[in-house]
Coordinates of C-alpha atoms in Angstrom, one line a residue:
Chain A
M29 CA 195.0 -24.8 46.1
M30 CA 195.4 -27.5 48.6
V31 CA 198.0 -27.3 51.4
L32 CA 198.7 -29.6 54.0
V33 CA 199.7 -28.6 57.4
T34 CA 201.3 -31.0 59.9
Y35 CA 203.1 -30.1 63.1
D36 CA 204.5 -31.8 66.1
V37 CA 204.0 -29.5 69.2
Q38 CA 206.2 -30.3 72.4
T39 CA 203.5 -30.6 75.4
Q40 CA 205.7 -31.5 78.1
D41 CA 204.5 -28.4 79.7
N42 CA 201.4 -26.3 79.9
D43 CA 203.1 -23.8 77.5
G44 CA 203.1 -26.4 74.9
K45 CA 199.6 -27.7 75.6
K46 CA 198.4 -24.3 75.3
R47 CA 200.5 -23.8 71.8
L48 CA 199.2 -27.1 70.6
R49 CA 195.3 -26.2 71.2
K50 CA 196.2 -22.7 69.4
V51 CA 197.9 -24.3 66.5
A52 CA 195.0 -26.6 66.2
K53 CA 192.5 -23.8 66.4
N54 CA 194.4 -21.6 64.1
C55 CA 194.5 -24.4 61.4
M56 CA 190.6 -24.8 61.6
N57 CA 190.2 -21.1 60.6
Y58 CA 191.7 -22.6 57.1
G59 CA 190.7 -26.0 56.6
V60 CA 190.1 -29.4 58.1
R61 CA 191.4 -31.4 60.5
V62 CA 192.1 -35.0 58.8
Q63 CA 194.4 -36.7 61.7
N64 CA 195.4 -35.4 65.1
S65 CA 198.0 -33.1 64.0
V66 CA 197.3 -33.0 60.3
F67 CA 194.9 -30.4 58.3
E68 CA 194.1 -29.9 54.7
C69 CA 193.3 -26.4 53.9
N70 CA 192.2 -25.1 50.6
V71 CA 193.3 -21.7 50.5
D72 CA 194.7 -18.9 48.1
N73 CA 198.3 -17.6 48.2
Y74 CA 197.0 -14.9 50.6
H75 CA 195.4 -17.0 52.9
Y76 CA 198.0 -19.6 53.0
Q77 CA 200.6 -16.8 53.9
K78 CA 198.1 -15.7 56.6
L79 CA 198.0 -19.1 57.7
K80 CA 201.9 -19.3 58.1
A81 CA 202.2 -16.2 59.6
D82 CA 199.3 -17.1 62.5
L83 CA 201.1 -20.3 63.1
L84 CA 204.4 -19.0 63.2
E85 CA 203.2 -16.7 66.0
V86 CA 202.0 -19.4 67.9
I87 CA 204.8 -22.1 67.7
D88 CA 208.1 -22.5 69.6
E89 CA 210.8 -22.8 66.6
E90 CA 213.0 -24.3 69.1
E91 CA 210.8 -27.2 70.6
D92 CA 208.1 -27.7 67.6
S93 CA 208.1 -28.5 64.1
L94 CA 205.6 -27.1 61.8
R95 CA 205.3 -28.2 57.9
F96 CA 203.6 -27.3 54.9
Y97 CA 203.2 -29.3 51.8
I98 CA 201.4 -27.6 48.6
I99 CA 199.7 -30.7 47.0
G100 CA 197.8 -27.8 44.3
N101 CA 194.7 -27.6 42.9
K102 CA 194.1 -30.9 41.1
Y103 CA 194.6 -32.9 44.5
K104 CA 191.8 -35.3 43.9
N105 CA 193.9 -37.9 42.9
K106 CA 197.0 -37.2 44.8
I107 CA 195.3 -38.0 48.3
E108 CA 194.6 -41.7 49.3
H109 CA 193.0 -42.5 52.8
Y110 CA 192.6 -45.8 54.4
G111 CA 191.2 -46.5 57.9
K112 CA 189.4 -44.5 60.3
S113 CA 188.1 -40.7 58.9
N114 CA 187.7 -37.9 61.0
G115 CA 187.6 -35.5 58.5
F116 CA 185.0 -34.6 55.4
D117 CA 185.6 -33.6 51.9
V118 CA 186.3 -29.7 51.6
E119 CA 184.4 -29.4 48.6
E120 CA 181.3 -31.3 49.6
P121 CA 178.2 -29.3 51.0
L122 CA 177.7 -29.1 54.3
V123 CA 174.3 -30.3 54.8
F124 CA 172.5 -28.7 58.3
Chain B
M291 CA 208.3 -39.2 43.1
M292 CA 207.9 -37.5 46.8
V293 CA 205.1 -39.5 48.5
L294 CA 204.2 -38.0 52.3
V295 CA 202.6 -40.7 54.5
T296 CA 200.8 -39.5 57.7
Y297 CA 199.0 -41.6 60.3
D298 CA 197.2 -42.0 63.4
V299 CA 197.1 -45.2 65.4
Q300 CA 195.3 -46.2 68.1
T301 CA 197.4 -46.7 71.3
Q302 CA 195.0 -47.5 74.0
D303 CA 196.3 -50.9 74.1
N304 CA 199.3 -52.9 73.5
D305 CA 198.1 -54.2 70.0
G306 CA 197.9 -50.3 69.0
K307 CA 201.4 -49.8 70.2
K308 CA 202.8 -52.1 68.4
R309 CA 200.7 -51.3 65.2
L310 CA 202.4 -48.1 65.8
R311 CA 206.0 -49.5 65.9
K312 CA 205.1 -51.5 63.0
V313 CA 204.1 -48.5 60.7
A314 CA 206.9 -46.7 62.0
K315 CA 209.3 -49.2 61.0
N316 CA 208.0 -50.2 57.6
C317 CA 208.2 -46.3 56.4
M318 CA 211.6 -46.6 57.4
N319 CA 212.4 -49.0 54.7
Y320 CA 211.0 -46.4 51.9
G321 CA 211.7 -42.8 53.4
V322 CA 212.6 -40.1 56.2
R323 CA 210.6 -39.2 59.2
V324 CA 209.9 -35.6 59.5
Q325 CA 207.7 -35.7 62.3
N326 CA 206.4 -38.2 64.6
S327 CA 203.6 -39.9 62.4
V328 CA 204.8 -38.1 59.3
F329 CA 207.1 -39.9 56.6
E330 CA 208.6 -38.2 53.6
C331 CA 208.9 -41.3 50.9
N332 CA 211.0 -40.7 47.6
V333 CA 209.7 -43.7 45.4
D334 CA 208.8 -44.9 42.2
N335 CA 205.2 -46.4 41.5
Y336 CA 206.1 -50.0 42.2
H337 CA 207.6 -49.2 45.7
Y338 CA 204.5 -46.4 46.3
Q339 CA 202.0 -49.9 46.0
K340 CA 204.3 -52.1 48.2
L341 CA 204.7 -49.3 50.9
K342 CA 201.0 -49.3 50.8
A343 CA 200.2 -52.8 50.7
D344 CA 202.9 -53.2 53.8
L345 CA 201.2 -50.6 55.9
L346 CA 197.8 -51.8 55.1
E347 CA 198.5 -55.3 56.4
V348 CA 199.8 -53.5 59.4
I349 CA 197.2 -50.9 60.7
D350 CA 193.6 -51.8 61.7
E351 CA 191.2 -49.9 59.6
E352 CA 188.6 -49.8 62.3
E353 CA 190.9 -47.8 64.6
D354 CA 194.1 -46.3 62.6
S355 CA 194.0 -43.7 60.0
L356 CA 196.4 -43.6 57.1
R357 CA 196.9 -40.9 54.8
F358 CA 199.0 -40.7 51.6
Y359 CA 199.7 -37.6 49.8
I360 CA 201.6 -37.6 46.1
I361 CA 203.7 -34.8 46.2
G362 CA 205.3 -35.5 42.9
N363 CA 208.7 -35.4 41.5
K364 CA 209.4 -31.5 41.4
Y365 CA 208.6 -31.1 45.2
K366 CA 211.4 -28.8 46.7
N367 CA 209.4 -25.9 46.2
K368 CA 206.4 -27.4 47.4
I369 CA 207.7 -28.2 50.9
E370 CA 208.2 -25.6 53.6
H371 CA 209.5 -26.5 57.3
Y372 CA 209.5 -24.3 60.3
G373 CA 210.9 -25.1 64.0
K374 CA 213.0 -28.3 65.0
S375 CA 213.7 -30.9 62.4
N376 CA 214.5 -34.4 63.0
G377 CA 214.7 -35.4 59.2
F378 CA 217.5 -34.7 56.5
D379 CA 217.1 -34.1 52.9
V380 CA 216.6 -37.5 51.2
E381 CA 218.8 -36.4 48.4
E382 CA 221.6 -34.9 50.3
P383 CA 224.6 -37.5 50.5
L384 CA 225.0 -39.7 53.9
V385 CA 228.2 -38.8 54.7
F386 CA 229.7 -42.0 57.2

């Protein structure tokens, strides 16, 4: 299923900057960065729970905001994108 | 239906900063800001198309990224939030 992860991490101090990098790095293990703080993760429920646990270990719940949106399995016609893209279709083959 | 709007606007120059403010201002006409560049908009299809048109008039498609995710009508159990919140539940009554 497609799960969208969006986050705001406070980066006024170095700890915050470290958390931001860690959140992004963790998300990269599960999906594709489509905007600065937005990842699309095509995961089963086990990996969704693991992703959540990994991210909750990183963020500071007093300072940061972390949101998950379950888009579901049939997500192709639920997502529209306009403008500059920095992601790729998670189901398209990666040609090296 | 709940539609999620996420955006990245390039703000290296004043035009970009102006576009960022305009995108946020437009989104406020349709929904709730839940993170810096994330809005939850509970709209019918007419207003969804209008929202899209309004935002497409503002962004620079060469520089900015604008994404829409249709979460649907039954969205309560499709959204999870952890940490600092700056939004409110769009269906909760606003008490003044």
